[in-house]
Coordinates of C-alpha atoms and ligand atoms in Angstrom, one line a residue:
M21 CA -9.8 9.3 -15.4
V22 CA -6.4 10.5 -14.3
N23 CA -6.5 14.0 -12.7
T24 CA -4.0 16.5 -13.9
T25 CA -1.7 17.0 -11.0
I26 CA -1.9 20.5 -9.4
M27 CA 1.0 20.9 -7.2
K28 CA -0.2 21.5 -3.7
K29 CA 1.2 21.9 -0.2
L30 CA 0.0 21.3 3.3
I31 CA 0.5 23.8 6.1
I32 CA 0.4 22.4 9.6
E33 CA 0.5 24.5 12.7
N34 CA 1.0 23.3 16.2
G35 CA -2.4 22.7 17.6
P36 CA -4.3 21.0 20.5
P37 CA -4.0 17.2 21.2
L38 CA -6.1 15.2 18.6
S39 CA -9.5 14.0 19.7
G40 CA -12.5 12.4 18.2
F41 CA -13.3 9.7 15.7
V42 CA -11.8 8.9 12.3
R43 CA -13.0 6.3 9.8
V44 CA -10.4 4.4 7.8
S45 CA -11.0 3.9 4.0
G46 CA -10.7 0.7 2.0
S47 CA -7.2 -0.7 1.4
K48 CA -5.3 0.7 -1.6
N49 CA -2.9 -2.2 -1.7
A50 CA -5.8 -4.7 -1.7
A51 CA -7.9 -2.7 -4.2
L52 CA -5.1 -2.4 -6.9
P53 CA -4.4 -6.2 -7.4
I54 CA -8.2 -6.9 -7.1
M55 CA -8.9 -4.4 -9.9
A56 CA -6.1 -6.0 -12.0
A57 CA -7.4 -9.5 -11.3
S58 CA -10.8 -8.5 -12.8
L59 CA -9.1 -8.8 -16.2
A60 CA -9.0 -12.6 -15.7
A61 CA -12.8 -12.8 -15.4
S62 CA -15.5 -12.8 -18.0
G63 CA -18.4 -11.3 -16.1
Q64 CA -19.5 -8.0 -14.5
I65 CA -17.6 -7.2 -11.3
K66 CA -18.5 -4.8 -8.5
I67 CA -15.8 -3.9 -6.0
Q68 CA -16.9 -2.1 -2.8
N69 CA -15.0 0.0 -0.3
V70 CA -12.6 1.2 -3.0
P71 CA -10.8 4.4 -1.7
Q72 CA -10.7 7.6 -3.7
L73 CA -7.0 7.8 -4.5
S74 CA -4.9 8.9 -7.4
D75 CA -3.3 5.4 -7.6
I76 CA -6.7 3.8 -7.9
F77 CA -7.6 6.2 -10.8
V78 CA -4.4 5.4 -12.6
M79 CA -5.2 1.7 -12.3
Q80 CA -8.7 2.5 -13.6
S81 CA -7.2 4.3 -16.6
I82 CA -5.0 1.3 -17.3
L83 CA -8.0 -1.1 -17.3
D84 CA -9.9 1.3 -19.6
N85 CA -6.8 1.6 -21.8
L86 CA -6.8 -2.2 -22.1
G87 CA -10.4 -2.1 -23.3
A88 CA -12.4 -2.9 -20.1
D89 CA -15.5 -0.8 -19.2
T90 CA -15.1 0.7 -15.8
S91 CA -16.9 3.2 -13.7
Y92 CA -16.3 4.6 -10.2
N93 CA -19.1 5.9 -7.9
K94 CA -17.4 8.3 -5.5
I95 CA -20.4 8.5 -3.1
A96 CA -20.8 4.7 -2.8
E97 CA -17.0 4.1 -3.2
E98 CA -17.7 1.3 -5.6
M99 CA -15.9 0.4 -8.8
D100 CA -17.7 -1.5 -11.6
I101 CA -15.6 -3.4 -14.0
L102 CA -16.7 -5.2 -17.1
P103 CA -13.6 -7.0 -18.5
N104 CA -15.0 -7.7 -22.0
S105 CA -13.2 -10.1 -24.2
A106 CA -11.9 -7.4 -26.6
L107 CA -9.0 -6.5 -24.4
V108 CA -6.5 -9.2 -25.5
T109 CA -3.9 -7.3 -27.4
G110 CA -3.5 -3.9 -25.7
S111 CA -0.7 -2.9 -23.4
P112 CA -0.9 -0.3 -20.8
K113 CA 0.5 3.1 -21.9
M114 CA 4.1 3.6 -20.8
E115 CA 3.1 6.9 -19.2
L116 CA 0.5 5.1 -17.0
A117 CA 2.6 2.1 -16.2
N118 CA 5.4 4.4 -15.1
R119 CA 3.2 6.1 -12.5
I120 CA 2.4 3.0 -10.4
R121 CA 4.4 -0.1 -9.7
A122 CA 1.1 -2.0 -9.3
S123 CA 0.6 -1.5 -13.1
F124 CA 2.7 -4.7 -13.5
L125 CA -0.1 -6.6 -11.7
V126 CA -2.1 -6.7 -15.0
A127 CA 0.6 -9.1 -16.3
G128 CA -0.6 -12.2 -14.4
P129 CA -4.3 -11.9 -15.2
L130 CA -3.7 -11.1 -18.9
L131 CA -1.3 -14.0 -19.3
S132 CA -3.8 -16.3 -17.5
R133 CA -6.8 -15.4 -19.6
F134 CA -5.3 -14.5 -23.0
G135 CA -1.9 -16.3 -23.0
Q136 CA 0.0 -13.0 -23.5
F137 CA 0.8 -9.6 -22.2
K138 CA 3.0 -6.7 -23.0
T139 CA 3.6 -4.0 -20.4
A140 CA 6.2 -1.4 -19.5
L141 CA 8.5 -2.2 -16.6
P142 CA 6.7 -0.5 -13.7
G143 CA 7.3 2.8 -11.8
G144 CA 6.0 3.8 -8.4
C145 CA 7.5 5.3 -5.2
A146 CA 11.3 5.8 -5.4
I147 CA 12.1 3.6 -2.5
G148 CA 14.7 1.2 -4.0
T149 CA 15.4 -0.7 -7.2
R150 CA 12.3 -2.8 -7.0
P151 CA 12.9 -5.4 -9.8
V152 CA 10.3 -7.8 -11.1
D153 CA 12.6 -10.8 -11.5
L154 CA 10.6 -13.0 -9.2
H155 CA 7.4 -12.4 -11.1
L156 CA 9.1 -13.2 -14.4
K157 CA 10.7 -16.4 -13.0
G158 CA 7.3 -17.6 -11.9
F159 CA 5.6 -16.8 -15.2
A160 CA 8.4 -18.8 -16.9
A161 CA 7.9 -21.7 -14.6
L162 CA 4.2 -21.7 -15.6
G163 CA 5.3 -22.0 -19.2
A164 CA 5.5 -18.4 -20.5
D165 CA 8.2 -17.2 -22.9
I166 CA 9.5 -13.9 -21.7
T167 CA 11.3 -11.2 -23.7
L168 CA 12.5 -7.8 -22.5
N169 CA 12.7 -5.0 -25.1
Q170 CA 13.1 -1.2 -24.8
G171 CA 11.6 -1.0 -21.3
Y172 CA 8.7 -3.4 -22.1
V173 CA 8.2 -7.0 -21.0
E174 CA 6.4 -9.3 -23.3
A175 CA 5.2 -12.8 -22.5
R176 CA 3.5 -15.4 -24.5
A177 CA 2.2 -18.9 -23.5
D178 CA 0.5 -21.5 -25.4
G179 CA -1.7 -22.4 -22.4
L180 CA -0.1 -22.1 -18.9
R181 CA 0.5 -25.3 -16.9
G182 CA 0.5 -25.5 -13.1
A183 CA 3.9 -25.9 -11.5
E184 CA 5.7 -26.0 -8.2
I185 CA 7.2 -22.5 -7.5
Y186 CA 9.3 -21.5 -4.5
L187 CA 9.8 -17.8 -4.2
D188 CA 13.3 -16.6 -3.3
Y189 CA 11.7 -13.9 -1.2
P190 CA 8.1 -13.5 -0.1
S191 CA 7.4 -10.6 -2.4
V192 CA 3.8 -9.3 -2.2
G193 CA 3.5 -8.3 -5.9
A194 CA 5.1 -11.6 -7.1
T195 CA 2.8 -13.7 -4.9
E196 CA -0.2 -11.8 -6.3
N197 CA 0.9 -11.9 -9.9
L198 CA 1.6 -15.6 -9.8
I199 CA -1.7 -16.4 -8.1
M200 CA -3.5 -14.5 -10.8
A201 CA -1.5 -16.3 -13.5
A202 CA -2.2 -19.7 -12.0
V203 CA -6.0 -19.4 -11.5
L204 CA -6.8 -20.3 -15.1
A205 CA -3.7 -22.5 -15.7
E206 CA -4.1 -26.2 -16.4
G207 CA -3.5 -28.3 -13.2
I208 CA -2.2 -27.5 -9.8
T209 CA 0.3 -24.7 -8.9
A210 CA 2.0 -24.9 -5.5
L211 CA 3.4 -21.5 -4.5
G212 CA 5.9 -21.7 -1.7
N213 CA 7.4 -18.9 0.5
C214 CA 4.5 -16.7 -0.4
A215 CA 3.9 -13.3 1.1
M216 CA 1.2 -13.6 3.8
E217 CA 0.1 -10.0 3.8
P218 CA -3.6 -9.4 4.4
E219 CA -3.8 -7.9 0.9
V220 CA -2.7 -11.2 -0.6
T221 CA -5.4 -13.0 1.4
D222 CA -8.0 -10.4 0.2
L223 CA -7.0 -11.1 -3.5
C224 CA -7.5 -14.8 -3.0
R225 CA -10.9 -14.3 -1.4
F226 CA -11.9 -12.1 -4.3
L227 CA -10.8 -14.7 -6.8
I228 CA -12.7 -17.4 -5.0
T229 CA -15.8 -15.3 -5.2
L230 CA -15.3 -15.4 -9.0
G231 CA -15.0 -19.2 -9.0
A232 CA -11.2 -19.8 -8.4
D233 CA -10.0 -22.9 -6.5
I234 CA -7.4 -21.7 -4.0
S235 CA -6.3 -23.2 -0.7
G236 CA -3.7 -22.4 1.9
I237 CA -4.9 -18.8 2.0
G238 CA -3.0 -16.7 4.6
T239 CA -0.2 -19.2 4.9
D240 CA 3.2 -19.3 3.2
T241 CA 2.1 -22.1 0.8
I242 CA -0.8 -21.4 -1.5
I243 CA -2.2 -24.1 -3.7
I244 CA -4.1 -23.1 -6.8
N245 CA -6.1 -25.6 -8.8
G246 CA -6.7 -24.1 -12.2
V247 CA -10.3 -23.6 -13.3
K248 CA -11.7 -23.1 -16.9
E249 CA -13.2 -19.6 -16.3
L250 CA -13.8 -16.9 -13.7
V251 CA -17.2 -15.3 -13.7
G252 CA -18.4 -12.0 -12.3
G253 CA -19.2 -11.1 -8.7
T254 CA -19.4 -8.5 -5.9
Y255 CA -16.6 -8.1 -3.4
R256 CA -15.8 -5.8 -0.4
I257 CA -12.2 -4.7 0.1
I258 CA -10.6 -4.9 3.6
P259 CA -9.8 -1.7 5.5
D260 CA -6.5 0.0 4.9
R261 CA -4.2 -1.1 7.8
I262 CA -1.6 1.4 6.9
E263 CA -4.0 4.3 7.0
A264 CA -5.2 3.0 10.4
G265 CA -1.6 2.7 11.6
T266 CA -0.9 6.3 10.4
F267 CA -3.7 7.7 12.5
M268 CA -2.6 5.6 15.5
T269 CA 0.9 7.1 15.2
A270 CA -0.5 10.6 14.7
A271 CA -2.5 10.2 17.9
C272 CA 0.6 9.1 19.8
M273 CA 2.6 12.1 18.6
K274 CA 0.7 14.6 20.7
P275 CA 0.4 13.8 24.5
G276 CA -3.2 14.1 25.7
S277 CA -4.7 12.9 22.4
D278 CA -7.6 10.5 22.5
V279 CA -8.6 9.2 19.1
T280 CA -11.0 6.4 18.1
I281 CA -10.3 4.8 14.7
T282 CA -13.2 3.0 13.1
N283 CA -13.6 0.6 10.1
T284 CA -10.3 -1.2 11.1
E285 CA -9.4 -4.8 11.0
N286 CA -7.5 -5.1 14.3
T287 CA -6.0 -8.5 13.6
H288 CA -4.1 -6.9 10.7
L289 CA -2.6 -4.3 13.0
R290 CA -1.1 -6.6 15.6
P291 CA 2.6 -5.6 14.9
V292 CA 1.7 -1.9 15.0
I293 CA -0.4 -2.2 18.2
A294 CA 2.4 -4.2 19.9
K295 CA 5.1 -1.6 19.0
L296 CA 3.0 1.4 20.1
R297 CA 2.1 -0.3 23.4
E298 CA 5.8 -1.0 24.0
M299 CA 6.4 2.7 23.5
G300 CA 3.8 3.4 26.3
A301 CA 0.7 4.2 24.2
N302 CA -2.7 3.2 25.6
I303 CA -4.6 1.2 23.0
I304 CA -8.0 -0.3 23.7
E305 CA -10.0 -2.4 21.2
P306 CA -13.7 -1.5 21.9
T307 CA -14.6 -3.9 19.0
P308 CA -12.7 -6.0 16.5
D309 CA -13.1 -3.2 14.0
S310 CA -12.2 -0.1 16.1
L311 CA -9.3 1.1 18.2
R312 CA -9.0 3.8 20.8
V313 CA -5.6 5.3 21.2
Y314 CA -4.7 7.7 23.9
T315 CA -1.6 9.0 25.5
T316 CA -0.8 11.0 28.6
G317 CA 2.9 11.8 28.0
R318 CA 5.8 11.5 25.7
L319 CA 6.4 8.0 24.5
N320 CA 9.6 6.0 25.0
A321 CA 12.0 5.0 22.2
V322 CA 12.1 1.4 21.0
D323 CA 14.0 -0.6 18.4
V324 CA 12.0 -1.7 15.3
K325 CA 12.8 -3.9 12.4
T326 CA 10.6 -4.0 9.3
L327 CA 9.8 -7.5 8.0
P328 CA 7.3 -9.2 5.7
Y329 CA 3.8 -9.8 7.4
P330 CA 3.2 -10.6 10.2
G331 CA 6.3 -8.5 11.0
F332 CA 6.3 -4.8 11.4
P333 CA 5.3 -3.3 8.0
T334 CA 7.8 -1.3 6.0
D335 CA 4.9 1.0 5.0
M336 CA 4.8 2.1 8.7
Q337 CA 8.5 2.6 9.0
A338 CA 8.6 6.3 8.2
Q339 CA 5.6 7.2 10.4
L340 CA 7.2 5.3 13.3
M341 CA 10.5 7.1 12.7
A342 CA 8.6 10.5 13.1
L343 CA 7.3 9.3 16.5
L344 CA 10.8 8.1 17.5
A345 CA 12.2 11.5 16.6
A346 CA 10.1 13.0 19.3
S347 CA 10.2 10.2 21.9
T348 CA 12.4 9.8 25.0
G349 CA 15.7 8.1 24.4
R350 CA 17.4 6.4 21.5
G351 CA 15.6 4.1 19.0
V352 CA 17.2 1.9 16.3
M353 CA 15.2 1.2 13.1
T354 CA 16.3 -1.5 10.7
E355 CA 14.7 -1.6 7.3
T356 CA 15.0 -5.1 5.8
V357 CA 12.4 -4.9 3.0
F358 CA 13.6 -2.1 0.8
E359 CA 17.2 -1.0 0.4
N360 CA 16.6 2.8 0.1
R361 CA 13.7 3.9 2.2
Y362 CA 15.1 6.6 4.5
M363 CA 14.6 9.7 2.3
H364 CA 12.2 11.1 4.9
A365 CA 15.1 11.2 7.5
A366 CA 16.8 14.1 5.7
E367 CA 13.6 16.1 5.7
M368 CA 12.9 15.3 9.4
T369 CA 16.4 16.6 10.2
R370 CA 15.3 20.0 8.9
M371 CA 12.8 19.9 11.6
G372 CA 15.5 19.3 14.2
A373 CA 15.3 15.5 14.3
Q374 CA 18.6 13.7 15.3
I375 CA 18.9 10.8 12.9
K376 CA 22.0 8.9 11.8
I377 CA 21.7 6.5 8.8
D378 CA 24.1 3.7 8.1
S379 CA 22.9 1.6 5.2
R380 CA 19.7 -0.1 6.4
T381 CA 20.0 1.1 10.0
A382 CA 18.8 4.4 11.4
I383 CA 19.7 5.6 14.9
I384 CA 17.2 8.1 16.2
D385 CA 17.7 10.2 19.3
G386 CA 14.5 11.7 20.5
V387 CA 14.2 15.5 20.6
T388 CA 11.4 17.6 22.1
P389 CA 9.9 19.4 20.5
L390 CA 10.7 19.2 16.8
S391 CA 10.5 22.5 15.0
G392 CA 8.3 23.5 12.1
A393 CA 10.2 23.9 8.7
S394 CA 9.7 23.8 5.0
V395 CA 10.0 20.1 3.9
K396 CA 9.2 18.0 0.9
A397 CA 7.2 14.7 0.6
T398 CA 9.6 12.4 -1.3
D399 CA 7.2 9.5 -1.4
L400 CA 3.9 8.4 -0.1
R401 CA 4.8 7.2 3.4
A402 CA 7.6 9.7 3.8
G403 CA 4.9 12.4 3.3
A404 CA 2.7 10.8 6.0
A405 CA 5.7 10.8 8.3
L406 CA 6.3 14.5 7.8
V407 CA 2.6 15.2 8.6
I408 CA 3.0 13.3 11.9
A409 CA 6.3 15.1 12.7
A410 CA 4.6 18.4 11.9
L411 CA 1.7 17.6 14.3
G412 CA 4.1 17.5 17.2
A413 CA 6.4 20.3 16.1
K414 CA 6.4 23.8 17.5
G415 CA 5.6 26.5 14.9
T416 CA 4.4 25.9 11.4
T417 CA 5.5 23.2 8.9
E418 CA 5.0 23.5 5.2
I419 CA 5.0 20.2 3.3
I420 CA 5.4 20.5 -0.5
D421 CA 4.8 17.8 -3.2
I422 CA 1.8 16.3 -1.4
H423 CA 0.6 14.7 -4.6
H424 CA 2.5 11.7 -3.2
L425 CA 0.2 11.7 -0.1
E426 CA -2.9 11.7 -2.4
R427 CA -1.7 8.4 -3.9
G428 CA -2.5 6.6 -0.6
Y429 CA -4.6 8.8 1.8
S430 CA -8.1 9.8 1.0
G431 CA -9.0 13.2 2.5
L432 CA -6.1 13.2 4.9
D433 CA -6.3 16.9 5.6
E434 CA -10.0 16.8 6.2
K435 CA -9.8 13.8 8.5
L436 CA -7.0 15.5 10.5
R437 CA -9.0 18.7 10.8
E438 CA -12.0 16.7 12.2
L439 CA -9.6 15.5 14.9
G440 CA -8.8 19.1 15.8
A441 CA -5.4 19.4 13.9
R442 CA -4.6 22.8 12.3
V443 CA -4.1 21.7 8.7
T444 CA -4.7 23.7 5.5
T445 CA -4.0 22.8 1.9
S446 CA -3.0 25.4 -0.6
V447 CA -1.6 25.6 -4.1
Q448 CA 2.2 25.3 -4.1
Ligands
UD1_519 C1 3.9 -4.0 -2.0 C2 3.1 -2.8 -1.5 C3 4.0 -1.8 -0.9 C4 4.8 -2.4 0.3 C5 5.5 -3.7 -0.2 C6 6.1 -4.5 1.0 C7 1.3 -2.7 -3.2 C8 0.7 -2.1 -4.4 N1 2.5 -2.2 -2.7 O1 4.8 -3.6 -2.9 O2 3.2 -0.7 -0.4 O3 5.8 -1.5 0.7 O4 4.5 -4.6 -0.8 O5 5.2 -4.8 1.9 O6 0.8 -3.7 -2.7 N2 11.7 -7.8 -5.0 C9 12.6 -8.4 -5.8 N3 12.2 -9.0 -7.0 C10 10.9 -9.0 -7.3 C11 9.9 -8.5 -6.5 C12 10.3 -7.8 -5.3 O7 13.8 -8.3 -5.6 O8 10.6 -9.6 -8.4 C13 12.1 -7.1 -3.8 C14 11.8 -5.6 -3.8 O9 12.8 -4.9 -4.5 C15 11.7 -5.3 -2.4 C16 11.2 -6.5 -1.7 O10 11.3 -7.6 -2.7 O11 13.0 -5.0 -1.9 C17 9.7 -6.4 -1.4 O12 9.0 -6.1 -2.5 P1 7.5 -6.6 -2.7 O13 7.0 -7.4 -1.6 O14 7.4 -7.2 -4.1 O15 6.7 -5.2 -2.8 P2 5.6 -4.7 -3.8 O16 4.7 -5.8 -4.2 O17 6.3 -3.9 -4.9

């Protein structure tokens, strides 16, 4: 299932303003936990609107590796999963677990259904230390015995029991893992200070489709009343709000652009819409699931702070920094979610951007225009930010290591070309 990575690069030349329509794919960050959650069920599952991304195929390999039967239909963008009961004892291969942090999301469902799991401590984008202590504390509160050994975490429970758990921080992954662990536990689990991200809500709705009893969805307190079994079902994933936000930012980069983004869920994009409007972008909502973004001139700098939802998403921080790098005036960015998520700044500096970093704060002085250069995608959203910077830069930009981009954007080069951008992909 996992494609061998061929190192590729993107070449972006300065082109006309972007115009036309672009359709957003299904949400990667909703699809990954939902695929993992399927392990807690006993019936056939069909997940619709699953994007074609390398991270999704890694998760599919993990599920296969654990003994589930999976198949992905690329045309229909549907994933079928039969989590048969033979999958008790496996553990995801270290090589796969190291590739995506979301691999750790199999822990909750395995513990819930089989009373045990063993999995490697997770990898993923290099954007900070990203521990899993909150997940483990929660599993222990539900009655699991946890041991750490040689890079693996092992947990065993002789039947999980519902508990009151208050998260020290509203971690998205910990909230998801604990919901998945609690769905089959005996009794009631009250999870406080939960992450309220739309992807957490989507996971809850999926689990309810399979027979779970969950309330408080979308709030910071989620109540799970354990049920005996989860059955099969069909579920459609929400649109990817970060992909939508990335195209909105791309449209803002080039004055004169006029882009309509379809298959969106506009309510999930409020913090991004508000910030871009504050910068001077025109954003119209023709329907609740589409957005038209157009600009007539250079945007104005603003201050931005990343926060858990409904605050401004950390996964849009890099893309907004690219826009600030080419805006009028000085903007201050504060990254509060991850402690080391400014690696794109050094690459943007090669393109002439004026950025000073001090710990979690970045001060960005707008420069027009940025200049094309050879740069490197250091992680998924850093790569997206470099694409946006390149769209507004004079000359040609070469972005290497774009396999990072393929983790989270389906057909990005093609979608940009359809909007009129001069983008080509070639072997590195
Ligand atoms: C998810 C998203 C990621 C997004 C992030 C924040 C997926 C697959 N990934 O990642 O794209 O950037 O939410 O919106 O959905 N933390 C701890 N201990 C823990 C867990 C987390 O200290 O046990 C810290 C992390 O190091 C980080 C912060 O909490 O500083 C937020 O992490 P978390 O919300 O868990 O992010 P992920 O679920 O990994």
